[in-house]
PDB file of C-alpha atoms in Angstrom:
ATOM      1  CA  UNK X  26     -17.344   1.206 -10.272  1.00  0.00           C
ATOM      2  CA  UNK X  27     -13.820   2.307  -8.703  1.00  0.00           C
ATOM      3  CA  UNK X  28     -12.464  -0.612  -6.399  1.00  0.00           C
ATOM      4  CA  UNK X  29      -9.310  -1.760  -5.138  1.00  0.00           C
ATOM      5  CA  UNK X  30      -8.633  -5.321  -3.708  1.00  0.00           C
ATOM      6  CA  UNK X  31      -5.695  -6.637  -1.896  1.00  0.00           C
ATOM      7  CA  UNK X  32      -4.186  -9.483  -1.127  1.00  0.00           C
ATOM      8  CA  UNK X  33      -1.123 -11.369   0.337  1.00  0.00           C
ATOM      9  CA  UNK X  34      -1.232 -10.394   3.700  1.00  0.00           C
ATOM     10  CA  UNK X  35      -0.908 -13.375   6.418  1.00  0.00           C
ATOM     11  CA  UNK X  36       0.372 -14.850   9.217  1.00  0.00           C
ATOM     12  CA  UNK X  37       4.726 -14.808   9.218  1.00  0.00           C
ATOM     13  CA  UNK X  38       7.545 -14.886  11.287  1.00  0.00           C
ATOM     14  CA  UNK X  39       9.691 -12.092  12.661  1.00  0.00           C
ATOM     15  CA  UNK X  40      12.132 -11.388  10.325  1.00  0.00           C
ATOM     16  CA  UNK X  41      10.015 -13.045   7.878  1.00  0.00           C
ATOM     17  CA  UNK X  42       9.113 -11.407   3.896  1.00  0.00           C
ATOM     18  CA  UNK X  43       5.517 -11.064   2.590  1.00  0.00           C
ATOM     19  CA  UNK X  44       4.202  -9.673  -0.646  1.00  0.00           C
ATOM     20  CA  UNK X  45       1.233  -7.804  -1.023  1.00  0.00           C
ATOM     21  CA  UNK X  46      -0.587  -6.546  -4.372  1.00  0.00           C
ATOM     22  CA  UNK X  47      -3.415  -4.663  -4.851  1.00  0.00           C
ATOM     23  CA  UNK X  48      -5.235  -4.259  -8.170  1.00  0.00           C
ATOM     24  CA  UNK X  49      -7.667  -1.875  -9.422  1.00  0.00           C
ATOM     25  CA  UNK X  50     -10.502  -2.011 -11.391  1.00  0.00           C
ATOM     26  CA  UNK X  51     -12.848   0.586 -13.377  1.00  0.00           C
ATOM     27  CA  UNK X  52     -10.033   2.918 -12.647  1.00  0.00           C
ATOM     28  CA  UNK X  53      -7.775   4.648 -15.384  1.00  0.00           C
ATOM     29  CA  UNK X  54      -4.694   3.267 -13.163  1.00  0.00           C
ATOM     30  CA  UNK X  55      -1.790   4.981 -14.444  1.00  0.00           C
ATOM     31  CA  UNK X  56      -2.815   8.423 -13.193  1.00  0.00           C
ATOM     32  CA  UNK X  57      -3.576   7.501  -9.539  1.00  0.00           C
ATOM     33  CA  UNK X  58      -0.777   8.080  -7.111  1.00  0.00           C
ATOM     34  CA  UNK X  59      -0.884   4.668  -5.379  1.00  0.00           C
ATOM     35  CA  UNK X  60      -0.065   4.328  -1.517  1.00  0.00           C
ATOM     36  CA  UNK X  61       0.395   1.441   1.233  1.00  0.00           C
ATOM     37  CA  UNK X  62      -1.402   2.412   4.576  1.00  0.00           C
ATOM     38  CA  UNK X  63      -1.450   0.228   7.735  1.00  0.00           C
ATOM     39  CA  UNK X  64      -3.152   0.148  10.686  1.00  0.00           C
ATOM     40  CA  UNK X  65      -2.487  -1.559  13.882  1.00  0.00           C
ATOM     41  CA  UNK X  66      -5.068  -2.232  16.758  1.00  0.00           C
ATOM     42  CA  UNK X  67      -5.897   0.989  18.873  1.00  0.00           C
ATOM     43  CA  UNK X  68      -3.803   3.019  16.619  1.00  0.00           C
ATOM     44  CA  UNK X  69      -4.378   5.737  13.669  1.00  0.00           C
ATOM     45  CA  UNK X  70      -4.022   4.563  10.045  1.00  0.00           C
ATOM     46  CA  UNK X  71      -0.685   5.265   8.958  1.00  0.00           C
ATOM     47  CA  UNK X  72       1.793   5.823   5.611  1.00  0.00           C
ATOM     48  CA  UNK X  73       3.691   2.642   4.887  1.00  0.00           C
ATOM     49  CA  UNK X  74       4.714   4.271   1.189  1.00  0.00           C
ATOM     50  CA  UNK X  75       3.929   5.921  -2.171  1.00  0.00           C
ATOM     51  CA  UNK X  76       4.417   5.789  -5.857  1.00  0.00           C
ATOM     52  CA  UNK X  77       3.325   8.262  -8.303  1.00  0.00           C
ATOM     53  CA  UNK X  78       2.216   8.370 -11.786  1.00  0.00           C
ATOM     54  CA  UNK X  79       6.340   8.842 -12.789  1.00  0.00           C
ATOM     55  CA  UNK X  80       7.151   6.087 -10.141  1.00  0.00           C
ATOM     56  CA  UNK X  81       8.602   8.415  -7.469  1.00  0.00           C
ATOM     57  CA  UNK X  82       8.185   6.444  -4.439  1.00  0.00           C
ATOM     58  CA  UNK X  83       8.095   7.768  -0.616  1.00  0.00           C
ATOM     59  CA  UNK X  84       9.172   6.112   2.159  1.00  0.00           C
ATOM     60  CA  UNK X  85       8.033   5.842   6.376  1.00  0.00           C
ATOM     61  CA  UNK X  86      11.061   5.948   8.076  1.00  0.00           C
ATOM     62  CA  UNK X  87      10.299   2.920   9.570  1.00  0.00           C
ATOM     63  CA  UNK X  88      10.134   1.146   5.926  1.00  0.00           C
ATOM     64  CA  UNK X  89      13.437   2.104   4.333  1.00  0.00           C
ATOM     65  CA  UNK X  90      15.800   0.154   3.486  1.00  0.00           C
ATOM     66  CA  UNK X  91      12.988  -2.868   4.032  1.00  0.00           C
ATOM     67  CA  UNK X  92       9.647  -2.230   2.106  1.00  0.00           C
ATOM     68  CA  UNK X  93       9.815  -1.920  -1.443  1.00  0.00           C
ATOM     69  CA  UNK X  94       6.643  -0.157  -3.564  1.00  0.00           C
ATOM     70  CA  UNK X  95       5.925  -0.656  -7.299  1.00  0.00           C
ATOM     71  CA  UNK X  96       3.572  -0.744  -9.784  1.00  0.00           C
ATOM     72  CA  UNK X  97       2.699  -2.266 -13.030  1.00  0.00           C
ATOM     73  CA  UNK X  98       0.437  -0.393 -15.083  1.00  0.00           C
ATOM     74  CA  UNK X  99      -0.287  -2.827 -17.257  1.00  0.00           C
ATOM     75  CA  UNK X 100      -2.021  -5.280 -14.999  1.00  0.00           C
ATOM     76  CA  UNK X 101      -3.508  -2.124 -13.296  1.00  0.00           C
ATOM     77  CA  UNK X 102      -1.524  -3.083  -9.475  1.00  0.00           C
ATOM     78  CA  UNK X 103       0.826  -1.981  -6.849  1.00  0.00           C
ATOM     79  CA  UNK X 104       2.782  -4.053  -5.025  1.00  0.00           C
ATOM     80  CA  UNK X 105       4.179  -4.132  -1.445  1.00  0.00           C
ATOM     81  CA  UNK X 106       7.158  -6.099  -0.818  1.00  0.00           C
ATOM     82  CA  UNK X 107       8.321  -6.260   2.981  1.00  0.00           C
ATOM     83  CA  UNK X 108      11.169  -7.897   4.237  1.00  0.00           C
ATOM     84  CA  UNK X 109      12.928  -7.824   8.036  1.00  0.00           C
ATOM     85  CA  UNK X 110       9.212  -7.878   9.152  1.00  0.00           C
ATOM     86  CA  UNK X 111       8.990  -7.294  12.951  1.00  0.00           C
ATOM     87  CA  UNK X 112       6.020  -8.311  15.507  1.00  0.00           C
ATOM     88  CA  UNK X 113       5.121  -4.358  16.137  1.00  0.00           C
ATOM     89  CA  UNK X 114       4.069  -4.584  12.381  1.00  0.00           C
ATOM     90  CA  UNK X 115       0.821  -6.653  12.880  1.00  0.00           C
ATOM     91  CA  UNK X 116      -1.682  -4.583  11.353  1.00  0.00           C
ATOM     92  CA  UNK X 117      -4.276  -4.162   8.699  1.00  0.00           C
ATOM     93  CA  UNK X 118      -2.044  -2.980   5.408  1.00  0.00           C
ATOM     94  CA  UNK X 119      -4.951  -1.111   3.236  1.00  0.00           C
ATOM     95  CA  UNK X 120      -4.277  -0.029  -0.097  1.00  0.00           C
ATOM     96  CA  UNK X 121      -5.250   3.828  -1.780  1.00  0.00           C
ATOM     97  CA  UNK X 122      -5.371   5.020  -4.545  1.00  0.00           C
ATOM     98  CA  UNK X 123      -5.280   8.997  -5.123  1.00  0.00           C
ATOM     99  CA  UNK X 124      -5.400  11.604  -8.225  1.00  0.00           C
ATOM    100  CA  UNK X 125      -3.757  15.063  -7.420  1.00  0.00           C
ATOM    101  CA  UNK X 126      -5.313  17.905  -9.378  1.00  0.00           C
ATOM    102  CA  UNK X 127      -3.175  21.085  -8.858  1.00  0.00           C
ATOM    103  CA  UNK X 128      -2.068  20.510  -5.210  1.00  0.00           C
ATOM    104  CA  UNK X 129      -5.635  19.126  -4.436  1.00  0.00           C
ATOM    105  CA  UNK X 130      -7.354  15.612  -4.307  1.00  0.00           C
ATOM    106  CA  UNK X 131      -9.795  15.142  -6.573  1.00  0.00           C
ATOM    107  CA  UNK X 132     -10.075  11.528  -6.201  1.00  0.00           C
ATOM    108  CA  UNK X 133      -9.340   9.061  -3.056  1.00  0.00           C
ATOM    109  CA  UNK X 134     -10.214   5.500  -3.172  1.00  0.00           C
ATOM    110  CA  UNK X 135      -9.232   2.853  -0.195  1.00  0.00           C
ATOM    111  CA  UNK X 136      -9.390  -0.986  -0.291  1.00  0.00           C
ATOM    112  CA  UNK X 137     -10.661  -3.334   1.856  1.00  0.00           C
ATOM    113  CA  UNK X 138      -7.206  -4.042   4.060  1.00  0.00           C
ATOM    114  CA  UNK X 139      -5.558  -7.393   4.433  1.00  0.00           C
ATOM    115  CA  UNK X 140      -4.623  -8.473   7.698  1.00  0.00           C
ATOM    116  CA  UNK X 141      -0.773  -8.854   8.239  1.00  0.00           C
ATOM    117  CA  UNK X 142       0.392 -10.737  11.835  1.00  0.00           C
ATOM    118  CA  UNK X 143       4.174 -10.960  12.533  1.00  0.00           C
ATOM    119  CA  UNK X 144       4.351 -13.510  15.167  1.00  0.00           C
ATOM    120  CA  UNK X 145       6.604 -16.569  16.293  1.00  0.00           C
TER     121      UNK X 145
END
């Protein structure tokens, strides 16, 4: 069974740093394209950033220069690092995992989400 499970989000101040991992399981990780999605209230879900399978990463505007994606094979996770956070970034970060067969998916998986709040 495919499943992804996050965790590290929480409650920090503006201009505060958080972590967030997400590991997979029952998945052959190191061919999934790996992605950070977040979604605020009354908003659509939206791309925080990416890392392939050669650990090209992809960037929102909004996150450069601030977020930082990885991964570690290994241990079968993807990481999230934020920095600089900001109150407008209260949201539900969700993790997904994708496999790209010749310029289509062939696999998408999502995790649960793990609430992030920004607030003073």
């Amino acid at each position: 069974q495919v499943q992804f499970v996050e965790s590290g989000g929480g409650l920090v101040q503006p201009g505060g740093s958080l972590r967030l991992s997400c590991v997979g399981s029952g998945v052959r990780f190191r061919l999934y394209t790996m992605g950070w999605y977040r979604q605020a209230p009354g908003k659509q879900r939206e791309l925080v950033a990416t890392i392939t399978t050669g650990d090209s990463t992809n960037y929102a505007n909004s996150a450069k220069g601030r977020f930082t994606i990885s991964r570690d094979n290994a241990e079968n996770t993807v990481y999230l690092q934020m920095t600089s956070l900001k109150p407008e970034e209260t949201a539900v970060y969700y993790c997904n995992g994708r496999i790209w067969g010749s310029s289509v998916v062939v696999a998408d998986y999502w995790g649960q989400g793990t609430q992030v709040t920004v607030s003073s």
